[in-house]
């Protein structure tokens, strides 16, 4: 069995129209959400052996603030393929992992992360958490999947169970949807 964490970047700032999408930073709510989620991820205590992340500014800032709040700085592998990747590309990134770590947390963007959950977790009515993701996998959401595989190279559709899901608003109601969301 392998454990996969999925952590979506926190809320980004859209105020500077001159910035490329890749360069958008977090807004104030995003900075707070990243810190709240970083503390939760530490308290959830999975013990992530590898962090794979998009190098987009909003992801790097999310991880920086989350790690600061968690008082942990794990080694991070920045992989450009994760930036705006679809589910198939994210599975390829996971299949390419050397050393076969027992747990990996993937930090990136929607819709790819959400679609990855849908592809890995069967839509058979057995997962109320999957139903929540179908409503929305918001910014800074964190999910944990248990995968019925012995090697990351074997990751495939329907091999997982969604065992944990937390959204920022679950920890701090002020981080819930706003009229702009």
PDB file of C-alpha atoms in Angstrom:
ATOM      1  CA  UNK A   1       0.000   0.000   0.000  1.00  0.00           C
ATOM      2  CA  UNK A   2       1.106   3.576  -0.759  1.00  0.00           C
ATOM      3  CA  UNK A   3      -0.196   6.845   0.663  1.00  0.00           C
ATOM      4  CA  UNK A   4      -0.800   9.853  -1.565  1.00  0.00           C
ATOM      5  CA  UNK A   5      -1.445  13.343  -0.265  1.00  0.00           C
ATOM      6  CA  UNK A   6      -3.004  15.955  -2.491  1.00  0.00           C
ATOM      7  CA  UNK A   7      -2.658  19.603  -1.459  1.00  0.00           C
ATOM      8  CA  UNK A   8      -4.044  22.342  -3.677  1.00  0.00           C
ATOM      9  CA  UNK A   9      -2.318  25.733  -3.595  1.00  0.00           C
ATOM     10  CA  UNK A  10      -3.963  28.418  -1.465  1.00  0.00           C
ATOM     11  CA  UNK A  11      -6.056  31.329  -2.766  1.00  0.00           C
ATOM     12  CA  UNK A  12      -4.149  33.429  -5.281  1.00  0.00           C
ATOM     13  CA  UNK A  13      -4.216  37.120  -6.084  1.00  0.00           C
ATOM     14  CA  UNK A  14      -5.777  38.259  -9.360  1.00  0.00           C
ATOM     15  CA  UNK A  15      -5.194  42.003  -8.845  1.00  0.00           C
ATOM     16  CA  UNK A  16      -2.219  42.464 -11.184  1.00  0.00           C
ATOM     17  CA  UNK A  17      -3.423  41.680 -14.710  1.00  0.00           C
ATOM     18  CA  UNK A  18       0.142  42.107 -16.024  1.00  0.00           C
ATOM     19  CA  UNK A  19       1.345  38.954 -14.273  1.00  0.00           C
ATOM     20  CA  UNK A  20       1.501  35.652 -16.105  1.00  0.00           C
ATOM     21  CA  UNK A  21      -0.670  32.955 -14.513  1.00  0.00           C
ATOM     22  CA  UNK A  22       2.501  31.149 -13.388  1.00  0.00           C
ATOM     23  CA  UNK A  23       3.627  34.255 -11.456  1.00  0.00           C
ATOM     24  CA  UNK A  24       0.447  35.010  -9.500  1.00  0.00           C
ATOM     25  CA  UNK A  25       1.139  35.226  -5.735  1.00  0.00           C
ATOM     26  CA  UNK A  26      -1.173  34.393  -2.853  1.00  0.00           C
ATOM     27  CA  UNK A  27      -3.645  36.943  -1.559  1.00  0.00           C
ATOM     28  CA  UNK A  28      -4.116  37.648   2.178  1.00  0.00           C
ATOM     29  CA  UNK A  29      -6.757  34.923   2.584  1.00  0.00           C
ATOM     30  CA  UNK A  30      -4.479  32.492   0.769  1.00  0.00           C
ATOM     31  CA  UNK A  31      -1.564  33.253   3.067  1.00  0.00           C
ATOM     32  CA  UNK A  32      -3.757  32.588   6.111  1.00  0.00           C
ATOM     33  CA  UNK A  33      -5.203  29.421   4.557  1.00  0.00           C
ATOM     34  CA  UNK A  34      -1.751  28.038   3.708  1.00  0.00           C
ATOM     35  CA  UNK A  35      -0.605  28.484   7.304  1.00  0.00           C
ATOM     36  CA  UNK A  36      -3.763  26.918   8.780  1.00  0.00           C
ATOM     37  CA  UNK A  37      -3.465  23.942   6.438  1.00  0.00           C
ATOM     38  CA  UNK A  38       0.262  23.517   7.098  1.00  0.00           C
ATOM     39  CA  UNK A  39      -0.424  23.164  10.812  1.00  0.00           C
ATOM     40  CA  UNK A  40      -3.218  20.665  10.107  1.00  0.00           C
ATOM     41  CA  UNK A  41      -1.046  18.595   7.787  1.00  0.00           C
ATOM     42  CA  UNK A  42       1.619  18.352  10.492  1.00  0.00           C
ATOM     43  CA  UNK A  43      -0.983  17.383  13.120  1.00  0.00           C
ATOM     44  CA  UNK A  44      -2.444  14.756  10.782  1.00  0.00           C
ATOM     45  CA  UNK A  45       1.006  13.121  11.073  1.00  0.00           C
ATOM     46  CA  UNK A  46       1.263  11.046   7.918  1.00  0.00           C
ATOM     47  CA  UNK A  47       5.024  11.601   7.716  1.00  0.00           C
ATOM     48  CA  UNK A  48       5.386  12.500   4.046  1.00  0.00           C
ATOM     49  CA  UNK A  49       8.575  11.004   2.622  1.00  0.00           C
ATOM     50  CA  UNK A  50       8.509  13.037  -0.592  1.00  0.00           C
ATOM     51  CA  UNK A  51       6.984  16.359  -1.607  1.00  0.00           C
ATOM     52  CA  UNK A  52       6.371  16.923  -5.337  1.00  0.00           C
ATOM     53  CA  UNK A  53       5.252  20.401  -6.308  1.00  0.00           C
ATOM     54  CA  UNK A  54       4.538  22.744  -9.163  1.00  0.00           C
ATOM     55  CA  UNK A  55       7.060  25.595  -9.264  1.00  0.00           C
ATOM     56  CA  UNK A  56       4.319  28.222  -9.825  1.00  0.00           C
ATOM     57  CA  UNK A  57       4.608  31.166  -7.425  1.00  0.00           C
ATOM     58  CA  UNK A  58       1.290  30.465  -5.679  1.00  0.00           C
ATOM     59  CA  UNK A  59       2.431  26.888  -4.955  1.00  0.00           C
ATOM     60  CA  UNK A  60       5.882  27.899  -3.732  1.00  0.00           C
ATOM     61  CA  UNK A  61       4.313  30.480  -1.407  1.00  0.00           C
ATOM     62  CA  UNK A  62       1.720  27.964  -0.188  1.00  0.00           C
ATOM     63  CA  UNK A  63       4.447  25.494   0.714  1.00  0.00           C
ATOM     64  CA  UNK A  64       6.654  28.137   2.297  1.00  0.00           C
ATOM     65  CA  UNK A  65       3.850  29.309   4.599  1.00  0.00           C
ATOM     66  CA  UNK A  66       2.577  25.774   5.301  1.00  0.00           C
ATOM     67  CA  UNK A  67       6.072  24.563   6.221  1.00  0.00           C
ATOM     68  CA  UNK A  68       6.660  27.601   8.417  1.00  0.00           C
ATOM     69  CA  UNK A  69       3.391  26.958  10.286  1.00  0.00           C
ATOM     70  CA  UNK A  70       4.214  23.257  10.597  1.00  0.00           C
ATOM     71  CA  UNK A  71       7.750  24.081  11.745  1.00  0.00           C
ATOM     72  CA  UNK A  72       9.050  21.538   9.230  1.00  0.00           C
ATOM     73  CA  UNK A  73      10.944  22.022   6.003  1.00  0.00           C
ATOM     74  CA  UNK A  74      10.924  18.782   4.033  1.00  0.00           C
ATOM     75  CA  UNK A  75      12.917  18.461   0.838  1.00  0.00           C
ATOM     76  CA  UNK A  76      10.738  19.503  -2.090  1.00  0.00           C
ATOM     77  CA  UNK A  77      11.075  18.362  -5.683  1.00  0.00           C
ATOM     78  CA  UNK A  78       9.845  21.099  -8.011  1.00  0.00           C
ATOM     79  CA  UNK A  79       8.451  19.565 -11.193  1.00  0.00           C
ATOM     80  CA  UNK A  80       7.262  21.849 -13.995  1.00  0.00           C
ATOM     81  CA  UNK A  81       5.071  19.018 -15.336  1.00  0.00           C
ATOM     82  CA  UNK A  82       2.757  19.511 -12.333  1.00  0.00           C
ATOM     83  CA  UNK A  83       1.928  23.104 -13.343  1.00  0.00           C
ATOM     84  CA  UNK A  84      -1.663  22.970 -14.689  1.00  0.00           C
ATOM     85  CA  UNK A  85      -1.256  19.234 -15.349  1.00  0.00           C
ATOM     86  CA  UNK A  86      -4.163  16.934 -16.082  1.00  0.00           C
ATOM     87  CA  UNK A  87      -4.724  13.691 -14.187  1.00  0.00           C
ATOM     88  CA  UNK A  88      -2.862  11.552 -16.732  1.00  0.00           C
ATOM     89  CA  UNK A  89       0.248  13.741 -16.450  1.00  0.00           C
ATOM     90  CA  UNK A  90       0.075  13.688 -12.640  1.00  0.00           C
ATOM     91  CA  UNK A  91      -0.088   9.877 -12.711  1.00  0.00           C
ATOM     92  CA  UNK A  92       3.004   9.857 -14.957  1.00  0.00           C
ATOM     93  CA  UNK A  93       4.840  12.111 -12.482  1.00  0.00           C
ATOM     94  CA  UNK A  94       3.967   9.630  -9.713  1.00  0.00           C
ATOM     95  CA  UNK A  95       4.964   6.606 -11.829  1.00  0.00           C
ATOM     96  CA  UNK A  96       8.375   8.218 -12.446  1.00  0.00           C
ATOM     97  CA  UNK A  97       9.362   8.299  -8.759  1.00  0.00           C
ATOM     98  CA  UNK A  98      12.649   6.643  -7.865  1.00  0.00           C
ATOM     99  CA  UNK A  99      13.293   4.914  -4.584  1.00  0.00           C
ATOM    100  CA  UNK A 100       9.673   3.912  -4.114  1.00  0.00           C
ATOM    101  CA  UNK A 101       8.799   6.059  -1.040  1.00  0.00           C
ATOM    102  CA  UNK A 102       5.811   4.843   1.002  1.00  0.00           C
ATOM    103  CA  UNK A 103       4.186   8.284   0.977  1.00  0.00           C
ATOM    104  CA  UNK A 104       4.160  11.218  -1.427  1.00  0.00           C
ATOM    105  CA  UNK A 105       2.352  14.528  -1.172  1.00  0.00           C
ATOM    106  CA  UNK A 106       1.569  16.244  -4.472  1.00  0.00           C
ATOM    107  CA  UNK A 107       1.087  20.030  -4.395  1.00  0.00           C
ATOM    108  CA  UNK A 108      -0.411  21.790  -7.384  1.00  0.00           C
ATOM    109  CA  UNK A 109      -3.474  22.990  -9.206  1.00  0.00           C
ATOM    110  CA  UNK A 110      -7.034  22.239 -10.209  1.00  0.00           C
ATOM    111  CA  UNK A 111      -8.652  20.820 -12.208  1.00  0.00           C
ATOM    112  CA  UNK A 112      -5.835  18.241 -12.384  1.00  0.00           C
ATOM    113  CA  UNK A 113      -5.694  17.425  -8.673  1.00  0.00           C
ATOM    114  CA  UNK A 114      -9.451  17.054  -8.400  1.00  0.00           C
ATOM    115  CA  UNK A 115      -9.548  14.890 -11.534  1.00  0.00           C
ATOM    116  CA  UNK A 116      -6.744  12.737 -10.106  1.00  0.00           C
ATOM    117  CA  UNK A 117      -8.915  12.024  -7.063  1.00  0.00           C
ATOM    118  CA  UNK A 118     -11.842  11.134  -9.344  1.00  0.00           C
ATOM    119  CA  UNK A 119      -9.645   8.792 -11.392  1.00  0.00           C
ATOM    120  CA  UNK A 120      -8.067   7.069  -8.388  1.00  0.00           C
ATOM    121  CA  UNK A 121     -11.160   6.708  -6.192  1.00  0.00           C
ATOM    122  CA  UNK A 122     -13.984   4.602  -7.672  1.00  0.00           C
ATOM    123  CA  UNK A 123     -17.335   6.331  -8.168  1.00  0.00           C
ATOM    124  CA  UNK A 124     -19.272   3.498  -6.559  1.00  0.00           C
ATOM    125  CA  UNK A 125     -21.065   5.387  -3.795  1.00  0.00           C
ATOM    126  CA  UNK A 126     -18.771   4.064  -1.081  1.00  0.00           C
ATOM    127  CA  UNK A 127     -16.933   7.324  -0.380  1.00  0.00           C
ATOM    128  CA  UNK A 128     -18.795  10.256   1.150  1.00  0.00           C
ATOM    129  CA  UNK A 129     -15.512  12.210   0.972  1.00  0.00           C
ATOM    130  CA  UNK A 130     -15.427  11.740  -2.811  1.00  0.00           C
ATOM    131  CA  UNK A 131     -18.914  13.223  -2.917  1.00  0.00           C
ATOM    132  CA  UNK A 132     -17.575  16.337  -1.143  1.00  0.00           C
ATOM    133  CA  UNK A 133     -14.757  16.630  -3.699  1.00  0.00           C
ATOM    134  CA  UNK A 134     -17.383  16.420  -6.449  1.00  0.00           C
ATOM    135  CA  UNK A 135     -18.994  19.547  -4.986  1.00  0.00           C
ATOM    136  CA  UNK A 136     -15.649  21.389  -4.944  1.00  0.00           C
ATOM    137  CA  UNK A 137     -11.991  20.822  -4.130  1.00  0.00           C
ATOM    138  CA  UNK A 138     -11.259  24.422  -3.084  1.00  0.00           C
ATOM    139  CA  UNK A 139      -7.959  26.219  -2.798  1.00  0.00           C
ATOM    140  CA  UNK A 140      -5.739  24.908   0.021  1.00  0.00           C
ATOM    141  CA  UNK A 141      -7.791  21.698   0.315  1.00  0.00           C
ATOM    142  CA  UNK A 142      -5.882  18.636   1.544  1.00  0.00           C
ATOM    143  CA  UNK A 143      -6.790  15.029   0.771  1.00  0.00           C
ATOM    144  CA  UNK A 144      -5.167  11.712   1.651  1.00  0.00           C
ATOM    145  CA  UNK A 145      -5.622   8.553  -0.399  1.00  0.00           C
ATOM    146  CA  UNK A 146      -4.566   5.000   0.357  1.00  0.00           C
ATOM    147  CA  UNK A 147      -3.544   3.264  -2.848  1.00  0.00           C
ATOM    148  CA  UNK A 148      -3.689  -0.492  -3.339  1.00  0.00           C
ATOM    149  CA  UNK A 149      -0.300  -0.647  -5.039  1.00  0.00           C
ATOM    150  CA  UNK A 150       3.135  -1.863  -3.981  1.00  0.00           C
ATOM    151  CA  UNK A 151       5.072   0.358  -6.380  1.00  0.00           C
ATOM    152  CA  UNK A 152       4.358   3.872  -7.678  1.00  0.00           C
ATOM    153  CA  UNK A 153       4.914   2.567 -11.211  1.00  0.00           C
ATOM    154  CA  UNK A 154       1.661   0.604 -10.809  1.00  0.00           C
ATOM    155  CA  UNK A 155      -0.635   3.537 -10.059  1.00  0.00           C
ATOM    156  CA  UNK A 156      -3.835   3.258 -12.110  1.00  0.00           C
ATOM    157  CA  UNK A 157      -7.484   4.269 -12.149  1.00  0.00           C
ATOM    158  CA  UNK A 158      -9.655   3.042  -9.257  1.00  0.00           C
ATOM    159  CA  UNK A 159      -6.750   1.843  -7.098  1.00  0.00           C
ATOM    160  CA  UNK A 160      -7.441   4.188  -4.176  1.00  0.00           C
ATOM    161  CA  UNK A 161      -9.578   5.055  -1.175  1.00  0.00           C
ATOM    162  CA  UNK A 162     -10.047   8.638  -0.045  1.00  0.00           C
ATOM    163  CA  UNK A 163      -9.423   8.462   3.716  1.00  0.00           C
ATOM    164  CA  UNK A 164      -9.063  12.113   4.732  1.00  0.00           C
ATOM    165  CA  UNK A 165     -10.275  15.442   3.383  1.00  0.00           C
ATOM    166  CA  UNK A 166      -9.962  18.874   4.977  1.00  0.00           C
ATOM    167  CA  UNK A 167     -10.754  22.264   3.495  1.00  0.00           C
ATOM    168  CA  UNK A 168      -9.559  25.533   5.051  1.00  0.00           C
ATOM    169  CA  UNK A 169     -13.136  26.442   6.025  1.00  0.00           C
ATOM    170  CA  UNK A 170     -13.339  23.207   8.053  1.00  0.00           C
ATOM    171  CA  UNK A 171     -10.612  24.604  10.321  1.00  0.00           C
ATOM    172  CA  UNK A 172     -11.466  28.310  10.199  1.00  0.00           C
ATOM    173  CA  UNK A 173     -14.940  29.440   9.016  1.00  0.00           C
ATOM    174  CA  UNK A 174     -13.455  32.787   7.959  1.00  0.00           C
ATOM    175  CA  UNK A 175     -11.620  30.893   5.216  1.00  0.00           C
ATOM    176  CA  UNK A 176     -14.890  29.697   3.670  1.00  0.00           C
ATOM    177  CA  UNK A 177     -16.341  30.795   0.387  1.00  0.00           C
ATOM    178  CA  UNK A 178     -16.744  34.477  -0.258  1.00  0.00           C
ATOM    179  CA  UNK A 179     -19.105  36.041  -2.791  1.00  0.00           C
ATOM    180  CA  UNK A 180     -16.179  36.179  -5.270  1.00  0.00           C
ATOM    181  CA  UNK A 181     -15.514  32.414  -5.066  1.00  0.00           C
TER     182      UNK A 181
END
